[in-house]
Amino acid sequence: MKRTIIASLFMMIACKEEKKERKTVVESQPTEKKMVQNNQSNEAEEAKKWLEKSIVDYFKADIGNGEKNLQKSTTKDYFEYKTDAMNVDLDVDGSLAEKEFQDKWKSKFDPRKAGIGIGFLIPAQDWINIEVESCNLKSTSKDEYVFNVVLRDDGFKAHYPSVIKVVKENGSFLIADVLQDEPK
């Protein structure tokens, strides 16, 4: 009889431990999902900080190095695209007509939002002190972050809204697209 009671106790303990193990496995999945979400949220915050700093640094840098600074903070495709957009219909080597520009880039970008004939991030040729008024995450996917950004120049009392896509390439953030409205 004692043996039966002892064997029954061992069986009960073994069953309880097995249930605990199952419960632990089920709970670990949401924890892993939370860790991935936290990592994505940290990356998005890092991308936001990088974008804000890059914008301010770009406008504070020597204007003579503008092209070099633009190239340093953007993807190769976006740099070529924006350079083409700024030079549409100008009398410079490599300049494209607007139709040629649209045909060349329509498969990769939205040429209607390129900021044709205007500068990088703002439509103005001159500025006094560009600051980031707001930078809010609009959407995110793997290594790609889209922000609604409003730049402000208190000296000219101007606000410049845009949508900026930032990608992570080779461990670095780069601007991959800027959707700008044409000034009216």
mmCIF file of C-alpha atoms in Angstrom:
data_model
loop_
_atom_site.group_PDB
_atom_site.id
_atom_site.type_symbol
_atom_site.label_atom_id
_atom_site.label_comp_id
_atom_site.label_asym_id
_atom_site.label_seq_id
_atom_site.Cartn_x
_atom_site.Cartn_y
_atom_site.Cartn_z
ATOM 1 C CA MET A 1 0.000 0.000 0.000
ATOM 2 C CA LYS A 2 2.822 2.380 0.893
ATOM 3 C CA ARG A 3 4.425 1.675 -2.461
ATOM 4 C CA THR A 4 1.195 2.519 -4.283
ATOM 5 C CA ILE A 5 0.846 5.827 -2.425
ATOM 6 C CA ILE A 6 4.505 6.741 -3.098
ATOM 7 C CA ALA A 7 4.183 5.793 -6.773
ATOM 8 C CA SER A 8 0.994 7.876 -7.026
ATOM 9 C CA LEU A 9 2.767 10.878 -5.482
ATOM 10 C CA PHE A 10 5.621 10.589 -7.986
ATOM 11 C CA MET A 11 3.120 10.379 -10.844
ATOM 12 C CA MET A 12 1.294 13.507 -9.618
ATOM 13 C CA ILE A 13 4.554 15.460 -9.282
ATOM 14 C CA ALA A 14 5.690 14.370 -12.742
ATOM 15 C CA CYS A 15 2.368 15.461 -14.270
ATOM 16 C CA LYS A 16 2.546 18.890 -12.579
ATOM 17 C CA GLU A 17 6.111 19.468 -13.818
ATOM 18 C CA GLU A 18 5.107 18.524 -17.360
ATOM 19 C CA LYS A 19 2.247 21.062 -17.270
ATOM 20 C CA LYS A 20 4.627 23.780 -16.050
ATOM 21 C CA GLU A 21 7.012 23.074 -18.929
ATOM 22 C CA ARG A 22 4.206 23.411 -21.453
ATOM 23 C CA LYS A 23 3.102 26.669 -19.903
ATOM 24 C CA THR A 24 6.629 28.068 -20.092
ATOM 25 C CA VAL A 25 6.889 27.253 -23.795
ATOM 26 C CA VAL A 26 3.600 29.003 -24.554
ATOM 27 C CA GLU A 27 4.632 32.138 -22.605
ATOM 28 C CA SER A 28 8.045 32.434 -24.257
ATOM 29 C CA GLN A 29 6.570 33.147 -27.710
ATOM 30 C CA PRO A 30 4.977 36.501 -26.775
ATOM 31 C CA THR A 31 8.191 37.478 -24.993
ATOM 32 C CA GLU A 32 10.189 36.842 -28.173
ATOM 33 C CA LYS A 33 7.657 38.859 -30.159
ATOM 34 C CA LYS A 34 7.931 41.728 -27.656
ATOM 35 C CA MET A 35 11.719 41.663 -27.940
ATOM 36 C CA VAL A 36 11.500 41.936 -31.751
ATOM 37 C CA GLN A 37 8.979 44.795 -31.455
ATOM 38 C CA ASN A 38 11.195 46.588 -28.920
ATOM 39 C CA ASN A 39 14.205 46.170 -31.229
ATOM 40 C CA GLN A 40 12.237 47.607 -34.180
ATOM 41 C CA SER A 41 11.032 50.486 -32.031
ATOM 42 C CA ASN A 42 14.616 51.183 -30.892
ATOM 43 C CA GLU A 43 15.802 51.145 -34.510
ATOM 44 C CA ALA A 44 13.010 53.523 -35.517
ATOM 45 C CA GLU A 45 14.036 55.879 -32.713
ATOM 46 C CA GLU A 46 17.675 55.656 -33.826
ATOM 47 C CA ALA A 47 16.616 56.406 -37.429
ATOM 48 C CA LYS A 48 14.620 59.413 -36.227
ATOM 49 C CA LYS A 49 17.555 60.822 -34.224
ATOM 50 C CA TRP A 50 19.908 60.250 -37.161
ATOM 51 C CA LEU A 51 17.499 61.969 -39.570
ATOM 52 C CA GLU A 52 17.015 65.015 -37.342
ATOM 53 C CA LYS A 53 20.763 65.420 -36.814
ATOM 54 C CA SER A 54 21.526 64.895 -40.522
ATOM 55 C CA ILE A 55 19.034 67.561 -41.561
ATOM 56 C CA VAL A 56 20.370 70.150 -39.124
ATOM 57 C CA ASP A 57 23.993 69.303 -40.041
ATOM 58 C CA TYR A 58 23.208 69.577 -43.761
ATOM 59 C CA PHE A 59 21.846 73.115 -43.401
ATOM 60 C CA LYS A 60 24.624 74.237 -41.047
ATOM 61 C CA ALA A 61 27.428 72.923 -43.295
ATOM 62 C CA ASP A 62 29.350 75.034 -45.781
ATOM 63 C CA ILE A 63 27.078 75.624 -48.769
ATOM 64 C CA GLY A 64 30.017 74.945 -51.099
ATOM 65 C CA ASN A 65 30.006 71.319 -49.905
ATOM 66 C CA GLY A 66 26.253 70.901 -50.433
ATOM 67 C CA GLU A 67 26.545 68.242 -53.119
ATOM 68 C CA LYS A 68 29.091 66.269 -51.117
ATOM 69 C CA ASN A 69 26.942 66.503 -47.961
ATOM 70 C CA LEU A 70 23.863 65.441 -49.910
ATOM 71 C CA GLN A 71 25.698 62.450 -51.342
ATOM 72 C CA LYS A 72 26.951 61.450 -47.876
ATOM 73 C CA SER A 73 23.457 61.304 -46.341
ATOM 74 C CA THR A 74 21.461 59.726 -49.196
ATOM 75 C CA THR A 75 21.371 56.479 -51.112
ATOM 76 C CA LYS A 76 23.124 56.436 -54.482
ATOM 77 C CA ASP A 77 19.808 56.187 -56.377
ATOM 78 C CA TYR A 78 18.191 59.025 -54.464
ATOM 79 C CA PHE A 79 21.250 61.262 -54.926
ATOM 80 C CA GLU A 80 21.141 60.760 -58.712
ATOM 81 C CA TYR A 81 17.360 61.203 -58.766
ATOM 82 C CA LYS A 82 17.405 64.438 -56.748
ATOM 83 C CA THR A 83 20.329 65.828 -58.759
ATOM 84 C CA ASP A 84 18.354 65.170 -61.952
ATOM 85 C CA ALA A 85 15.242 66.773 -60.391
ATOM 86 C CA MET A 86 17.098 69.943 -59.394
ATOM 87 C CA ASN A 87 18.528 70.284 -62.909
ATOM 88 C CA VAL A 88 15.380 69.620 -64.968
ATOM 89 C CA ASP A 89 15.218 71.989 -67.946
ATOM 90 C CA LEU A 90 18.387 73.864 -66.912
ATOM 91 C CA ASP A 91 21.110 74.635 -69.395
ATOM 92 C CA VAL A 92 23.713 72.318 -67.808
ATOM 93 C CA ASP A 93 25.398 69.122 -68.947
ATOM 94 C CA GLY A 94 23.233 66.087 -68.329
ATOM 95 C CA SER A 95 20.083 68.141 -67.741
ATOM 96 C CA LEU A 96 16.846 66.385 -68.662
ATOM 97 C CA ALA A 97 13.558 67.719 -69.916
ATOM 98 C CA GLU A 98 10.706 67.110 -67.465
ATOM 99 C CA LYS A 99 9.228 64.290 -69.585
ATOM 100 C CA GLU A 100 12.656 62.588 -69.848
ATOM 101 C CA PHE A 101 13.066 62.915 -66.079
ATOM 102 C CA GLN A 102 9.682 61.326 -65.403
ATOM 103 C CA ASP A 103 10.314 58.485 -67.843
ATOM 104 C CA LYS A 104 13.749 57.788 -66.357
ATOM 105 C CA TRP A 105 12.649 57.635 -62.710
ATOM 106 C CA LYS A 106 8.965 56.624 -62.662
ATOM 107 C CA SER A 107 9.762 52.963 -61.930
ATOM 108 C CA LYS A 108 11.698 53.783 -58.718
ATOM 109 C CA PHE A 109 10.255 57.076 -57.422
ATOM 110 C CA ASP A 110 7.207 59.331 -57.665
ATOM 111 C CA PRO A 111 8.495 62.087 -59.991
ATOM 112 C CA ARG A 112 5.487 64.289 -59.150
ATOM 113 C CA LYS A 113 6.882 64.601 -55.597
ATOM 114 C CA ALA A 114 10.553 65.000 -56.595
ATOM 115 C CA GLY A 115 10.795 68.700 -55.945
ATOM 116 C CA ILE A 116 11.666 69.509 -59.565
ATOM 117 C CA GLY A 117 13.725 72.665 -59.823
ATOM 118 C CA ILE A 118 13.905 73.149 -56.064
ATOM 119 C CA GLY A 119 16.499 72.285 -53.453
ATOM 120 C CA PHE A 120 16.968 69.329 -51.174
ATOM 121 C CA LEU A 121 14.354 69.215 -48.375
ATOM 122 C CA ILE A 122 13.181 72.833 -48.847
ATOM 123 C CA PRO A 123 11.985 74.744 -51.911
ATOM 124 C CA ALA A 124 13.814 77.941 -50.924
ATOM 125 C CA GLN A 125 17.233 78.895 -52.276
ATOM 126 C CA ASP A 126 18.075 80.835 -49.121
ATOM 127 C CA TRP A 127 17.552 80.071 -45.483
ATOM 128 C CA ILE A 128 18.602 81.523 -42.163
ATOM 129 C CA ASN A 129 18.295 78.724 -39.625
ATOM 130 C CA ILE A 130 16.605 75.452 -40.526
ATOM 131 C CA GLU A 131 15.376 73.402 -37.573
ATOM 132 C CA VAL A 132 13.304 70.232 -37.370
ATOM 133 C CA GLU A 133 9.925 71.284 -36.005
ATOM 134 C CA SER A 134 8.505 67.759 -36.017
ATOM 135 C CA CYS A 135 9.581 64.316 -37.114
ATOM 136 C CA ASN A 136 6.968 61.613 -36.601
ATOM 137 C CA LEU A 137 7.183 57.984 -37.615
ATOM 138 C CA LYS A 138 4.526 57.296 -40.248
ATOM 139 C CA SER A 139 5.316 53.667 -41.068
ATOM 140 C CA THR A 140 8.029 51.073 -40.779
ATOM 141 C CA SER A 141 9.052 47.814 -42.363
ATOM 142 C CA LYS A 142 12.262 45.827 -42.323
ATOM 143 C CA ASP A 143 15.147 48.346 -42.413
ATOM 144 C CA GLU A 144 12.863 51.088 -43.793
ATOM 145 C CA TYR A 145 11.346 53.992 -41.844
ATOM 146 C CA VAL A 146 9.017 56.667 -43.220
ATOM 147 C CA PHE A 147 8.685 59.960 -41.345
ATOM 148 C CA ASN A 148 6.361 62.951 -41.641
ATOM 149 C CA VAL A 149 8.759 65.864 -41.220
ATOM 150 C CA VAL A 150 8.190 69.595 -40.899
ATOM 151 C CA LEU A 151 11.224 71.852 -41.168
ATOM 152 C CA ARG A 152 11.050 75.403 -39.861
ATOM 153 C CA ASP A 153 13.022 78.531 -40.685
ATOM 154 C CA ASP A 154 12.123 81.180 -38.096
ATOM 155 C CA GLY A 155 14.197 83.800 -39.941
ATOM 156 C CA PHE A 156 11.931 83.584 -43.000
ATOM 157 C CA LYS A 157 8.897 82.466 -40.973
ATOM 158 C CA ALA A 158 8.548 79.430 -43.212
ATOM 159 C CA HIS A 159 7.485 75.815 -42.696
ATOM 160 C CA TYR A 160 8.429 73.016 -45.077
ATOM 161 C CA PRO A 161 6.485 69.741 -44.775
ATOM 162 C CA SER A 162 7.704 66.568 -46.447
ATOM 163 C CA VAL A 163 7.687 62.803 -46.148
ATOM 164 C CA ILE A 164 11.143 61.257 -45.811
ATOM 165 C CA LYS A 165 12.030 57.587 -46.211
ATOM 166 C CA VAL A 166 15.129 56.413 -44.333
ATOM 167 C CA VAL A 167 16.703 53.008 -44.968
ATOM 168 C CA LYS A 168 19.370 51.099 -43.143
ATOM 169 C CA GLU A 169 22.140 49.922 -45.460
ATOM 170 C CA ASN A 170 25.335 48.270 -44.281
ATOM 171 C CA GLY A 171 24.652 49.334 -40.696
ATOM 172 C CA SER A 172 24.123 53.015 -41.586
ATOM 173 C CA PHE A 173 20.997 55.085 -42.084
ATOM 174 C CA LEU A 174 20.515 56.913 -45.394
ATOM 175 C CA ILE A 175 17.751 59.017 -46.910
ATOM 176 C CA ALA A 176 16.167 56.959 -49.697
ATOM 177 C CA ASP A 177 13.392 59.338 -50.790
ATOM 178 C CA VAL A 178 11.869 62.716 -50.011
ATOM 179 C CA LEU A 179 8.340 63.494 -51.128
ATOM 180 C CA GLN A 180 8.144 67.260 -51.612
ATOM 181 C CA ASP A 181 5.263 69.349 -52.867
ATOM 182 C CA GLU A 182 6.001 71.971 -55.479
ATOM 183 C CA PRO A 183 5.790 75.523 -54.085
ATOM 184 C CA LYS A 184 2.696 77.405 -55.193
#
